[in-house]
mmCIF file of C-alpha atoms in Angstrom:
data_model
loop_
_atom_site.group_PDB
_atom_site.id
_atom_site.type_symbol
_atom_site.label_atom_id
_atom_site.label_comp_id
_atom_site.label_asym_id
_atom_site.label_seq_id
_atom_site.Cartn_x
_atom_site.Cartn_y
_atom_site.Cartn_z
ATOM 1 C CA MET A 1 102.533 106.066 69.628
ATOM 2 C CA SER A 2 101.191 109.453 68.607
ATOM 3 C CA ALA A 3 102.938 112.663 69.614
ATOM 4 C CA TYR A 4 99.870 113.481 71.707
ATOM 5 C CA ARG A 5 100.228 110.282 73.769
ATOM 6 C CA LYS A 6 103.968 110.789 74.126
ATOM 7 C CA ILE A 7 103.408 114.220 75.658
ATOM 8 C CA ILE A 8 100.880 112.795 78.117
ATOM 9 C CA LYS A 9 103.186 109.931 79.031
ATOM 10 C CA GLN A 10 106.102 112.323 79.514
ATOM 11 C CA GLU A 11 104.067 114.679 81.711
ATOM 12 C CA LEU A 12 102.955 111.786 83.935
ATOM 13 C CA GLU A 13 106.472 110.369 84.162
ATOM 14 C CA ASP A 14 107.839 113.812 85.023
ATOM 15 C CA TYR A 15 105.341 114.090 87.856
ATOM 16 C CA ARG A 16 106.215 110.626 89.151
ATOM 17 C CA SER A 17 109.928 111.476 89.042
ATOM 18 C CA GLN A 18 109.269 114.712 90.896
ATOM 19 C CA LEU A 19 107.316 112.806 93.559
ATOM 20 C CA SER A 20 110.096 110.239 93.911
ATOM 21 C CA GLY A 21 112.624 113.053 94.297
ATOM 22 C CA CYS A 22 110.581 114.599 97.083
ATOM 23 C CA LEU A 23 110.468 111.265 98.871
ATOM 24 C CA LEU A 24 114.261 111.208 99.141
ATOM 25 C CA LYS A 25 113.940 113.634 102.047
ATOM 26 C CA MET A 26 111.490 111.354 103.880
ATOM 27 C CA LYS A 27 111.294 113.497 106.968
ATOM 28 C CA ASN A 28 108.472 115.236 108.724
ATOM 29 C CA GLY A 29 108.324 118.974 109.327
ATOM 30 C CA ASN A 30 110.601 118.684 112.364
ATOM 31 C CA GLY A 31 113.327 116.887 110.412
ATOM 32 C CA ILE A 32 112.593 113.518 111.987
ATOM 33 C CA PRO A 33 112.933 110.641 109.488
ATOM 34 C CA TRP A 34 109.803 108.681 108.707
ATOM 35 C CA PRO A 35 109.600 105.124 110.038
ATOM 36 C CA HIS A 36 110.622 102.390 107.595
ATOM 37 C CA ASP A 37 107.016 101.249 107.007
ATOM 38 C CA VAL A 38 105.896 104.782 106.052
ATOM 39 C CA THR A 39 108.865 105.154 103.713
ATOM 40 C CA ALA A 40 108.164 101.762 102.102
ATOM 41 C CA VAL A 41 104.497 102.622 101.491
ATOM 42 C CA SER A 42 105.287 106.055 100.044
ATOM 43 C CA ARG A 43 107.949 104.626 97.716
ATOM 44 C CA PHE A 44 105.598 101.858 96.572
ATOM 45 C CA ILE A 45 102.912 104.447 95.836
ATOM 46 C CA SER A 46 105.299 106.644 93.851
ATOM 47 C CA ARG A 47 106.393 103.680 91.696
ATOM 48 C CA ARG A 48 102.832 102.489 91.010
ATOM 49 C CA LEU A 49 100.868 105.734 91.242
ATOM 50 C CA TYR A 50 98.999 105.181 87.962
ATOM 51 C CA HIS A 51 98.206 101.498 88.544
ATOM 52 C CA PRO A 52 94.410 101.080 88.696
ATOM 53 C CA ASP A 53 94.599 98.492 91.513
ATOM 54 C CA LEU A 54 96.673 100.695 93.819
ATOM 55 C CA ASP A 55 94.966 100.699 97.218
ATOM 56 C CA ILE A 56 95.558 99.330 100.706
ATOM 57 C CA ALA A 57 94.435 95.800 99.756
ATOM 58 C CA TYR A 58 96.871 95.800 96.820
ATOM 59 C CA MET A 59 99.691 96.915 99.111
ATOM 60 C CA LYS A 60 98.838 94.145 101.571
ATOM 61 C CA GLU A 61 98.866 91.574 98.754
ATOM 62 C CA ASN A 62 102.299 92.836 97.700
ATOM 63 C CA LYS A 63 103.587 92.665 101.296
ATOM 64 C CA VAL A 64 104.208 96.413 101.504
ATOM 65 C CA ILE A 65 101.764 96.763 104.372
ATOM 66 C CA LYS A 66 102.700 94.032 106.824
ATOM 67 C CA SER A 67 100.815 95.233 109.879
ATOM 68 C CA ARG A 68 97.381 96.699 110.560
ATOM 69 C CA LYS A 69 99.131 99.603 112.273
ATOM 70 C CA VAL A 70 100.807 100.835 109.075
ATOM 71 C CA PRO A 71 97.836 102.850 107.703
ATOM 72 C CA SER A 72 97.444 104.777 110.956
ATOM 73 C CA LEU A 73 101.223 105.226 111.214
ATOM 74 C CA PHE A 74 101.222 106.573 107.660
ATOM 75 C CA SER A 75 98.384 108.986 108.466
ATOM 76 C CA TYR A 76 100.179 110.187 111.586
ATOM 77 C CA HIS A 77 103.456 110.958 109.790
ATOM 78 C CA ILE A 78 102.123 112.142 106.418
ATOM 79 C CA GLY A 79 99.024 113.899 107.725
ATOM 80 C CA VAL A 80 96.500 112.185 105.448
ATOM 81 C CA SER A 81 95.272 108.659 104.851
ATOM 82 C CA ILE A 82 96.917 106.436 102.243
ATOM 83 C CA THR A 83 93.864 106.729 99.989
ATOM 84 C CA THR A 84 93.821 110.516 100.226
ATOM 85 C CA TYR A 85 97.563 110.606 99.522
ATOM 86 C CA ILE A 86 97.109 108.497 96.376
ATOM 87 C CA ASN A 87 94.161 110.569 95.170
ATOM 88 C CA ARG A 88 95.938 113.876 95.781
ATOM 89 C CA HIS A 89 98.948 112.810 93.769
ATOM 90 C CA ARG A 90 96.836 111.427 90.947
ATOM 91 C CA VAL A 91 94.876 114.679 90.824
ATOM 92 C CA GLN A 92 98.080 116.740 90.867
ATOM 93 C CA ALA A 93 99.491 114.614 88.042
ATOM 94 C CA SER A 94 96.291 115.114 86.043
ATOM 95 C CA GLN A 95 96.520 118.877 86.566
ATOM 96 C CA ARG A 96 99.796 118.867 84.633
ATOM 97 C CA ILE A 97 97.922 117.422 81.666
ATOM 98 C CA LEU A 98 94.966 119.780 82.081
ATOM 99 C CA CYS A 99 97.277 122.829 82.139
ATOM 100 C CA ASN A 100 99.288 121.818 79.092
ATOM 101 C CA PRO A 101 98.087 123.901 76.139
ATOM 102 C CA LYS A 102 99.249 121.162 73.735
ATOM 103 C CA LEU A 103 96.803 118.733 75.360
ATOM 104 C CA THR A 104 93.550 120.693 75.273
ATOM 105 C CA ALA A 105 91.759 117.857 73.469
ATOM 106 C CA VAL A 106 92.291 115.292 76.244
ATOM 107 C CA THR A 107 88.990 114.054 77.637
ATOM 108 C CA VAL A 108 88.246 113.619 81.313
ATOM 109 C CA THR A 109 87.623 109.914 80.692
ATOM 110 C CA ASP A 110 91.010 109.416 78.993
ATOM 111 C CA LEU A 111 92.740 111.361 81.715
ATOM 112 C CA ALA A 112 91.016 109.356 84.446
ATOM 113 C CA TYR A 113 92.349 106.116 82.956
ATOM 114 C CA LYS A 114 95.838 107.526 82.443
ATOM 115 C CA VAL A 115 96.208 108.509 86.098
ATOM 116 C CA GLY A 116 94.916 105.211 87.462
ATOM 117 C CA TYR A 117 91.134 105.398 87.828
ATOM 118 C CA ARG A 118 88.871 102.729 86.407
ATOM 119 C CA ARG A 119 85.909 105.112 86.107
ATOM 120 C CA SER A 120 85.829 108.769 85.201
ATOM 121 C CA SER A 121 83.171 109.342 87.875
ATOM 122 C CA THR A 122 85.619 108.213 90.575
ATOM 123 C CA TYR A 123 88.261 110.550 89.172
ATOM 124 C CA ILE A 124 85.836 113.473 89.094
ATOM 125 C CA LYS A 125 84.835 112.853 92.723
ATOM 126 C CA ALA A 126 88.482 112.661 93.814
ATOM 127 C CA PHE A 127 89.263 115.839 91.879
ATOM 128 C CA LYS A 128 86.327 117.669 93.477
ATOM 129 C CA ARG A 129 87.478 116.562 96.947
ATOM 130 C CA CYS A 130 90.915 118.048 96.274
ATOM 131 C CA GLU A 131 89.974 121.184 94.352
ATOM 132 C CA ASP A 132 86.281 121.825 95.136
ATOM 133 C CA ILE A 133 85.459 121.962 91.416
ATOM 134 C CA PRO A 134 85.321 119.334 88.652
ATOM 135 C CA PRO A 135 88.347 118.872 86.373
ATOM 136 C CA GLY A 136 86.671 120.365 83.293
ATOM 137 C CA ARG A 137 85.903 123.604 85.087
ATOM 138 C CA TRP A 138 89.358 123.639 86.718
ATOM 139 C CA LYS A 139 90.879 123.298 83.239
ATOM 140 C CA ASP A 140 88.791 126.209 81.912
ATOM 141 C CA ILE A 141 89.894 128.444 84.792
ATOM 142 C CA ASN A 142 93.584 127.523 84.570
ATOM 143 C CA LEU A 143 94.001 127.664 80.797
ATOM 144 C CA THR A 144 92.790 131.250 80.541
#
């Protein structure tokens, strides 16, 4: 594995570890613990954040979501839908790569695949929803 790929892998693993650490608190703003189902979904997401199949159907197949009420329960306690939560964290993970001056040669397509998207167009749309600008422009602004 090239040094370039090792840096990318390390950045993504660092982000995932940071996310997992944040989930240890598992409480809302008022200090009330999240319900078990919300905790289970958030932990599952943090462990498989970069898996390209990660979505609600995948979580149902893996018996993480056992009831149709879980997505709305998740949205209530976390404040966003499961899909938005996944996309936000993938975008935030990709921003670590985009901001790393050692990784200026990474392409949007490569980055999209690394953070779990099957198509770069899907990644770009998710990035725009989170940041209001495409990743290439965001990179230009944040590397200067």
